[in-house]
Tab-separated table of C-alpha atoms in Angstrom:
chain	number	residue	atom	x	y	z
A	664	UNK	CA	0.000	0.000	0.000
A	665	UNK	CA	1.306	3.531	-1.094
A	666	UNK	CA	3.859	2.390	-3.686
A	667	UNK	CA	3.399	4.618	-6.830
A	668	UNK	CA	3.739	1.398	-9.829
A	669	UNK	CA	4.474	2.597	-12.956
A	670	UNK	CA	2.837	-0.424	-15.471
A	671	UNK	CA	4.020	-0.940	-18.450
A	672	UNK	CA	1.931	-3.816	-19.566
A	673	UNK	CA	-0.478	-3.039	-22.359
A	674	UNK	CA	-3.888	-1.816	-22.111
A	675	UNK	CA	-4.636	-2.972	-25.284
A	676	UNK	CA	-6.272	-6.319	-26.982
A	677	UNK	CA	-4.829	-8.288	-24.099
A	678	UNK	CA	-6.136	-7.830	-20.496
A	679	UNK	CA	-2.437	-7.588	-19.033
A	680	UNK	CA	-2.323	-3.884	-18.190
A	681	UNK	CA	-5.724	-3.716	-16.602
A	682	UNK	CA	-5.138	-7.088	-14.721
A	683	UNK	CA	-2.153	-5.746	-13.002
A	684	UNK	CA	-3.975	-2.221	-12.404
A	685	UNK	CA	-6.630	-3.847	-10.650
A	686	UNK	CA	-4.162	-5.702	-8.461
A	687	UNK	CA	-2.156	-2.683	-7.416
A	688	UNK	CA	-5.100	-0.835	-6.685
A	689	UNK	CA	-6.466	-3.935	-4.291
A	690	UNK	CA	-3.531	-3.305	-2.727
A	691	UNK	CA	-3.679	0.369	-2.008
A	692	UNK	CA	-0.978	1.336	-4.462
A	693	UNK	CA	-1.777	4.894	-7.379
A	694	UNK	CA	-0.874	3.550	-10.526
A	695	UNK	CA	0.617	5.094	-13.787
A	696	UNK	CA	-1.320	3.668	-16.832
A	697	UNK	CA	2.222	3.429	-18.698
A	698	UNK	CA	1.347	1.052	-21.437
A	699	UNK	CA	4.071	-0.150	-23.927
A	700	UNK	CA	6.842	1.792	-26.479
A	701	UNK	CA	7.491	4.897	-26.102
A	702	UNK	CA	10.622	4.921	-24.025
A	703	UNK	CA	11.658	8.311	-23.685
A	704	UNK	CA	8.516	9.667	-23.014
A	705	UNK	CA	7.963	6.780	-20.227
A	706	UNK	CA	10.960	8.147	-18.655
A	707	UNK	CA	10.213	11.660	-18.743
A	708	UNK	CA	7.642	10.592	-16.351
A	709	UNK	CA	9.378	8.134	-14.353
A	710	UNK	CA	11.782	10.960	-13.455
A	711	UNK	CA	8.534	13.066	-12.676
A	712	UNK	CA	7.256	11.283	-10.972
A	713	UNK	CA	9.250	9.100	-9.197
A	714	UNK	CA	7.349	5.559	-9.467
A	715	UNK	CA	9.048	2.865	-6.967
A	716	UNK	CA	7.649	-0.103	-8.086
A	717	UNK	CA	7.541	-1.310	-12.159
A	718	UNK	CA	5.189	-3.613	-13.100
A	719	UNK	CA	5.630	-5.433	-16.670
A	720	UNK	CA	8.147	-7.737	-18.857
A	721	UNK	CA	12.053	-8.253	-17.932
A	722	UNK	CA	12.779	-7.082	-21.413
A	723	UNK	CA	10.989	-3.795	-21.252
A	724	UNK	CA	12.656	-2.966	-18.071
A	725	UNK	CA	16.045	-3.355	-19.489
A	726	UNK	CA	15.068	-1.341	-22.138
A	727	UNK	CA	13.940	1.401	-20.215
A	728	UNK	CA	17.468	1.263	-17.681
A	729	UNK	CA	19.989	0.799	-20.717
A	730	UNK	CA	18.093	4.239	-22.432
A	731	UNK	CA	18.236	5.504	-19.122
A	732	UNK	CA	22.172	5.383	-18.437
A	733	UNK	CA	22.513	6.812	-21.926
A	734	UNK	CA	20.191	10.066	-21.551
A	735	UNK	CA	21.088	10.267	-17.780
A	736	UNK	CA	18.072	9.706	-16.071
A	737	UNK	CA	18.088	8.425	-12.812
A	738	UNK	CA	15.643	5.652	-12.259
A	739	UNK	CA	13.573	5.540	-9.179
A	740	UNK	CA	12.284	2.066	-8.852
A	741	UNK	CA	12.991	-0.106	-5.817
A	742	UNK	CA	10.990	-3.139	-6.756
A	743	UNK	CA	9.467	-4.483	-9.623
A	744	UNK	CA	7.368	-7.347	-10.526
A	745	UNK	CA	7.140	-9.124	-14.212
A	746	UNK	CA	5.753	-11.908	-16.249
A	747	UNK	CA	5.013	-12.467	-20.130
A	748	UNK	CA	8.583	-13.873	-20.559
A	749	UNK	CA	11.070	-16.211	-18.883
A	750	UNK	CA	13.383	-14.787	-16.134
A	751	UNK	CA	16.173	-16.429	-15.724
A	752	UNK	CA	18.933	-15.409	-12.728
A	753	UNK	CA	21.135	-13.600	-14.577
A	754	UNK	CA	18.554	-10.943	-15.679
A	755	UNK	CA	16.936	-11.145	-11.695
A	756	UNK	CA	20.522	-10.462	-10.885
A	757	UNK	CA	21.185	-7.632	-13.081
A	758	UNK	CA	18.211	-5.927	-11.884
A	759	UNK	CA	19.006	-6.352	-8.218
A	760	UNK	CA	22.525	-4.758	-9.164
A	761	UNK	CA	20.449	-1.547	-9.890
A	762	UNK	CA	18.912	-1.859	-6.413
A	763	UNK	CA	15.660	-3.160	-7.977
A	764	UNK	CA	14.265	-6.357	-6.488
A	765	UNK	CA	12.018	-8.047	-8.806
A	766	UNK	CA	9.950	-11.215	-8.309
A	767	UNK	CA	8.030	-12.836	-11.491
A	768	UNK	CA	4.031	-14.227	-11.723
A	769	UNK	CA	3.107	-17.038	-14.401
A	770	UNK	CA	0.060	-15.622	-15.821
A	771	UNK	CA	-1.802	-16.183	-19.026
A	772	UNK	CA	-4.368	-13.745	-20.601
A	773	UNK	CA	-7.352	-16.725	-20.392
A	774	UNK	CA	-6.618	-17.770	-16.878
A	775	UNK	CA	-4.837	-14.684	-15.164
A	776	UNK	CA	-2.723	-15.793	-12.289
A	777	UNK	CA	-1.320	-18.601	-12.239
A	778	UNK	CA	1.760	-18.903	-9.989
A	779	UNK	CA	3.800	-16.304	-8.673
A	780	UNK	CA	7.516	-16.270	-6.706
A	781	UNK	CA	7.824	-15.868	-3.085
A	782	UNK	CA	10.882	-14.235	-1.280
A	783	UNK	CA	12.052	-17.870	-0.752
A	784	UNK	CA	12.949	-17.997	-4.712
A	785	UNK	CA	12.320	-21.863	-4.868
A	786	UNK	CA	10.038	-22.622	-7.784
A	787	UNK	CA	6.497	-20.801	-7.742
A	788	UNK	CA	3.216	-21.000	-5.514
A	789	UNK	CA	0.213	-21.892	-7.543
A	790	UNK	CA	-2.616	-19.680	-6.803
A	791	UNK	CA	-5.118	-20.850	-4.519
A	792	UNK	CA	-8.072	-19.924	-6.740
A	793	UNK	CA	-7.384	-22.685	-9.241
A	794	UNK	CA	-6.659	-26.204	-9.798
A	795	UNK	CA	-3.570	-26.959	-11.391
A	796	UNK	CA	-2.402	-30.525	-13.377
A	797	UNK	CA	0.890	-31.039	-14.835
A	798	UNK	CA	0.108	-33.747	-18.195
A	799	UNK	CA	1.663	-35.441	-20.372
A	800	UNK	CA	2.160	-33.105	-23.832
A	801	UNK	CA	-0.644	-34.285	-26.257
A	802	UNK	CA	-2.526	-36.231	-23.968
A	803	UNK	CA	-4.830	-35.449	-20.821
A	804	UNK	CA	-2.919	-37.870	-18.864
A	805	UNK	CA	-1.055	-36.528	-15.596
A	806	UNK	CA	2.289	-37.354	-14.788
A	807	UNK	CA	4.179	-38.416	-11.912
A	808	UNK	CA	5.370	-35.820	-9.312
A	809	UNK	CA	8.564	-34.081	-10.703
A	810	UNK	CA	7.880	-34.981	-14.446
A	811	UNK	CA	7.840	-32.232	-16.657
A	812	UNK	CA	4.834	-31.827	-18.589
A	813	UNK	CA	2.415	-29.702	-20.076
A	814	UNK	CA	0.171	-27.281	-17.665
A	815	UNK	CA	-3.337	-27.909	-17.507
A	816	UNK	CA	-5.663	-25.166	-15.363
A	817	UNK	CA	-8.990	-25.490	-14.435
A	818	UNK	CA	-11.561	-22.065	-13.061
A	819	UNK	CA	-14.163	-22.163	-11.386
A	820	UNK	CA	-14.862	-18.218	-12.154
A	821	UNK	CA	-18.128	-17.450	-12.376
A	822	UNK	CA	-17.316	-14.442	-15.347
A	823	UNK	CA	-15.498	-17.394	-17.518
A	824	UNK	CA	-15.262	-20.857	-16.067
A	825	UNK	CA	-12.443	-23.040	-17.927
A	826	UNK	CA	-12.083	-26.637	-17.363
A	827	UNK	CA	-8.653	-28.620	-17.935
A	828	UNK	CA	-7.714	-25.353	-19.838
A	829	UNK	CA	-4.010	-26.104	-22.053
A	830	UNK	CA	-1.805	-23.508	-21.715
A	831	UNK	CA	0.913	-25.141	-24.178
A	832	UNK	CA	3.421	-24.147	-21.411
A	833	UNK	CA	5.670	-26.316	-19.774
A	834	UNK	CA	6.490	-26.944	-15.893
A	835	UNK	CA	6.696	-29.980	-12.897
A	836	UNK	CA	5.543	-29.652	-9.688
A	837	UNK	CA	8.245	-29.358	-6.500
A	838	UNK	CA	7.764	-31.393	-3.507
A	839	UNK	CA	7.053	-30.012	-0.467
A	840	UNK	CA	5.957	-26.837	1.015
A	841	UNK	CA	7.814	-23.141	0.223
A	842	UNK	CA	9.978	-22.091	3.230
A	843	UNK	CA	8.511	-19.101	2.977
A	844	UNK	CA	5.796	-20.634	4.879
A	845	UNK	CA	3.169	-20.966	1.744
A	846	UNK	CA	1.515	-24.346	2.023
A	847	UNK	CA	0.090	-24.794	-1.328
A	848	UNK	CA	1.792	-26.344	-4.384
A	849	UNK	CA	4.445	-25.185	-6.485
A	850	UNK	CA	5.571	-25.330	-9.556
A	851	UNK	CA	9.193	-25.109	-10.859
A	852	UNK	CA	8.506	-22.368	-13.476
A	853	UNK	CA	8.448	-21.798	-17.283
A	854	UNK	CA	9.833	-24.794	-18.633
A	855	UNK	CA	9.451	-24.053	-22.258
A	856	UNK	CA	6.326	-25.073	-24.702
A	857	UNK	CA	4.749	-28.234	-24.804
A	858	UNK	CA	3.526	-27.490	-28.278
A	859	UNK	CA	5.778	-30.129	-30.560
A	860	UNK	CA	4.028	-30.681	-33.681
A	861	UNK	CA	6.521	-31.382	-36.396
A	862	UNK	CA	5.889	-32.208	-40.134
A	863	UNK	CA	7.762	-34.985	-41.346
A	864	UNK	CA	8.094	-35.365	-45.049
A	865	UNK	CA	5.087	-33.603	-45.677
A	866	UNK	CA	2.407	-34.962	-42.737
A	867	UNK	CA	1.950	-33.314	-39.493
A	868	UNK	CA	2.820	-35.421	-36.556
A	869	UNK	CA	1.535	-34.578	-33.368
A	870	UNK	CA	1.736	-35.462	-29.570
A	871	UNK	CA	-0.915	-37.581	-29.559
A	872	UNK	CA	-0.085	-39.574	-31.846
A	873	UNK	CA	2.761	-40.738	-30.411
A	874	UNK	CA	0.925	-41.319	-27.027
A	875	UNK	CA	-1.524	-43.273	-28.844
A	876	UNK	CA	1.338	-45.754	-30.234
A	877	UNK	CA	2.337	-46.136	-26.334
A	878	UNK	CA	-1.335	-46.811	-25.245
A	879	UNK	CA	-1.179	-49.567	-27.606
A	880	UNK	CA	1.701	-51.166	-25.837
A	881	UNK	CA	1.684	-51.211	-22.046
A	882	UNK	CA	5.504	-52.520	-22.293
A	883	UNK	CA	6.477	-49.186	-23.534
A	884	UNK	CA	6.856	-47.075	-19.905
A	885	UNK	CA	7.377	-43.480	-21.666
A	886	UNK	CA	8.591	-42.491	-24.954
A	887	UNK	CA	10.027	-39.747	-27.206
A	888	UNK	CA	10.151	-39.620	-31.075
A	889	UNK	CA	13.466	-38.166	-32.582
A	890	UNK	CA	13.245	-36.897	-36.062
A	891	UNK	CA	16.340	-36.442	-37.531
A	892	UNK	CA	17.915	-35.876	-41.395
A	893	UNK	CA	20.849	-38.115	-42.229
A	894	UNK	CA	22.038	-37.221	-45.941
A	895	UNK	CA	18.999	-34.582	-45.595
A	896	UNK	CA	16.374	-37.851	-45.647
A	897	UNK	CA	13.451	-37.238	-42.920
A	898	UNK	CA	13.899	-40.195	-40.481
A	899	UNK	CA	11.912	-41.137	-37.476
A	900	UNK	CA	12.885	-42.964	-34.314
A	901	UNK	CA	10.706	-44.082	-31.766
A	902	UNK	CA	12.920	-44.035	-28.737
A	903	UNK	CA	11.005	-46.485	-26.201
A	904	UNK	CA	12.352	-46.977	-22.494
A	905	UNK	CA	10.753	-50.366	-21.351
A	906	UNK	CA	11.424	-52.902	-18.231
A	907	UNK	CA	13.882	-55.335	-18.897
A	908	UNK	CA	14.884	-54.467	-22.752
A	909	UNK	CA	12.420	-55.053	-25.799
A	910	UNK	CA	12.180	-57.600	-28.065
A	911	UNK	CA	12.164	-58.200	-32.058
A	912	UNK	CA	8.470	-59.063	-32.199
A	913	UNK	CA	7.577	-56.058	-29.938
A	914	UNK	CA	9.798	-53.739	-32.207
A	915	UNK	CA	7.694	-54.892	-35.256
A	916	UNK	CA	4.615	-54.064	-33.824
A	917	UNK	CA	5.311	-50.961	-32.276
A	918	UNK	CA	6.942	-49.984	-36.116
A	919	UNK	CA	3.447	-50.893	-37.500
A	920	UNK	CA	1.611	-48.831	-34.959
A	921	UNK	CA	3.906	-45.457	-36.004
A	922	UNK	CA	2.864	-46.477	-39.437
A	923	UNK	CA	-0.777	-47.212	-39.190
A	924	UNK	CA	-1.381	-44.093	-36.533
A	925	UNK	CA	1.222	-41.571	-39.000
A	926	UNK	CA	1.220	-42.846	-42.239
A	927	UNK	CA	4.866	-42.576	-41.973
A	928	UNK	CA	7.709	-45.135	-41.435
A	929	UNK	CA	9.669	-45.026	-38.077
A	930	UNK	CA	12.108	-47.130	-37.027
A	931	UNK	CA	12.015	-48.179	-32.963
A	932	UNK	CA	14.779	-48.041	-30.541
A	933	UNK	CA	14.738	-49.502	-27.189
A	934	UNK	CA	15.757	-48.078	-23.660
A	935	UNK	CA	16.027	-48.884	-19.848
A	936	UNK	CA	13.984	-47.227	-17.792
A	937	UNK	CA	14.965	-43.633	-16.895
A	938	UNK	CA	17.334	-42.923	-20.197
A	939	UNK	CA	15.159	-40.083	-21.488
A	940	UNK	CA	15.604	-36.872	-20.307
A	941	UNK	CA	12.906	-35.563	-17.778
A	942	UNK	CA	12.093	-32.278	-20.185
A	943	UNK	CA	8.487	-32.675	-21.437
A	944	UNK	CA	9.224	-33.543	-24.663
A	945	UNK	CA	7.320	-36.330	-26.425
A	946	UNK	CA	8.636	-35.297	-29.937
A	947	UNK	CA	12.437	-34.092	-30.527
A	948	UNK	CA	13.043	-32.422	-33.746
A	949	UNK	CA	16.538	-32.433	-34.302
A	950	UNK	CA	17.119	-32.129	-37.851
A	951	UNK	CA	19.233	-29.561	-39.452
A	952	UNK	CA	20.109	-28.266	-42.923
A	953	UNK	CA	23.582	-27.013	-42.964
């Protein structure tokens, strides 16, 4: 209560600026309407009128303190808190080298809050005003504690309910409580997009396709489909991790899954448990064209 925030997300076609201007004023803070672009101007009135707290993406503010060391403004903020775009250390860092302290809020425009840091800077606290699943990409299916995987919201607000809502983002959940004293789950972050539709000579694969190949065999435990390009041919490689190896007769069926569910030819590879990477992905496109 009584901080002056200067907000810099927009106002316009996405409900970002007046989000955050309904917050701050909850809180008792005035707030400065400052929208997006316009960078000199913005500071002309940051070094009016002195704003301690900036509300909007990591980018923008980095903007507005490199123009600021070059016209020789002096910046007034103390704290800051963003979203819209990852924030990794370094930039959180950087920041608090200026004397800012900034903490950042997982938010989408459908949902609105989502998750938001804590002082303890372990992971992020879901808010308590929704339900929160972490699912395999491509599927609805959750995933075991820790596994990365796509997020999956649900709302039970009575202006615009959403059920199982896809954000395309990735995250995991963290065990255990904050030590900030916040009991309710949390979520390791922005992991990325969960969004991995590639085209392979020509046809879309998706997600759930592959997840439907590994519904049809209960030996597979979890798979990942690398596409690759060796003499700049499209090849595909079901990477499987099952108990106790595979066998011949299991790769030939799971080949003639990929090709019924596809219409494309993959080969099959098998793994022990635990090879693949825990990183969400259930399709790896790693072809180049050097």
């Amino acid at each position: 209560a009584g901080d002056l925030v200067h907000n810099t997300f927009s106002y316009h076609f996405t409900p970002a600026g007046s989000m955050m201007e309904t917050a701050a004023h909850a809180l008792g803070c005035t707030v400065f309407p400052a929208g997006v672009g316009q960078t000199e101007q913005q500071l002309a009135a940051i070094a009016d009128l002195q704003p301690n707290a900036y509300v909007g993406t990591p980018s923008f503010l980095r903007i507005l303190l490199d123009k600021a060391d070059e016209l020789g403004v002096t910046v007034s903020f103390t704290k800051a808190f963003v979203s819209g775009e990852a924030f990794p250390p370094s930039v959180r860092e950087a920041f608090a080298a200026r004397g800012i302290e900034a903490y950042q809020a997982y938010a989408t425009a459908d949902i609105g809050l989502i998750a938001y840091e804590t002082p303890a800077r372990e992971g992020m606290v879901v808010d308590e005003d929704i339900l929160l699943e972490i699912v395999r990409p491509g599927t609805g299916d959750p995933v075991a504690l820790g596994e990365v995987g796509e997020v999956v919201v649900t709302t039970f607000n009575p202006d615009y309910p959403l059920i199982r809502f896809g954000t395309g983002d990735l995250s995991a959940v963290l065990a255990g409580n904050s030590p900030c004293g916040r009991t309710n789950a949390r979520i390791k972050g922005w992991m990325g997009r969960a969004d991995q539709t590639t085209k392979v000579k020509g046809m879309f694969v998706h997600p759930g396709q592959i997840a439907q190949v590994v519904r049809r065999h209960p030996e597979i435990t979890r798979a990942r489909l690398v596409v690759d390009n060796p003499e700049l041919n499209d090849r595909m490689t079901l990477m499987c991790e099952v108990a106790g190896g595979g066998s011949e007769a299991l790769a030939t069926a799971v080949a003639a899954s990929i090709r019924e569910l596809t219409k494309l030819r993959g080969e099959v590879a098998f793994l022990p448990s635990g090879a693949l990477a825990n990183d969400g992905k259930v399709i790896d496109d790693v072809r180049t064209y050097a």
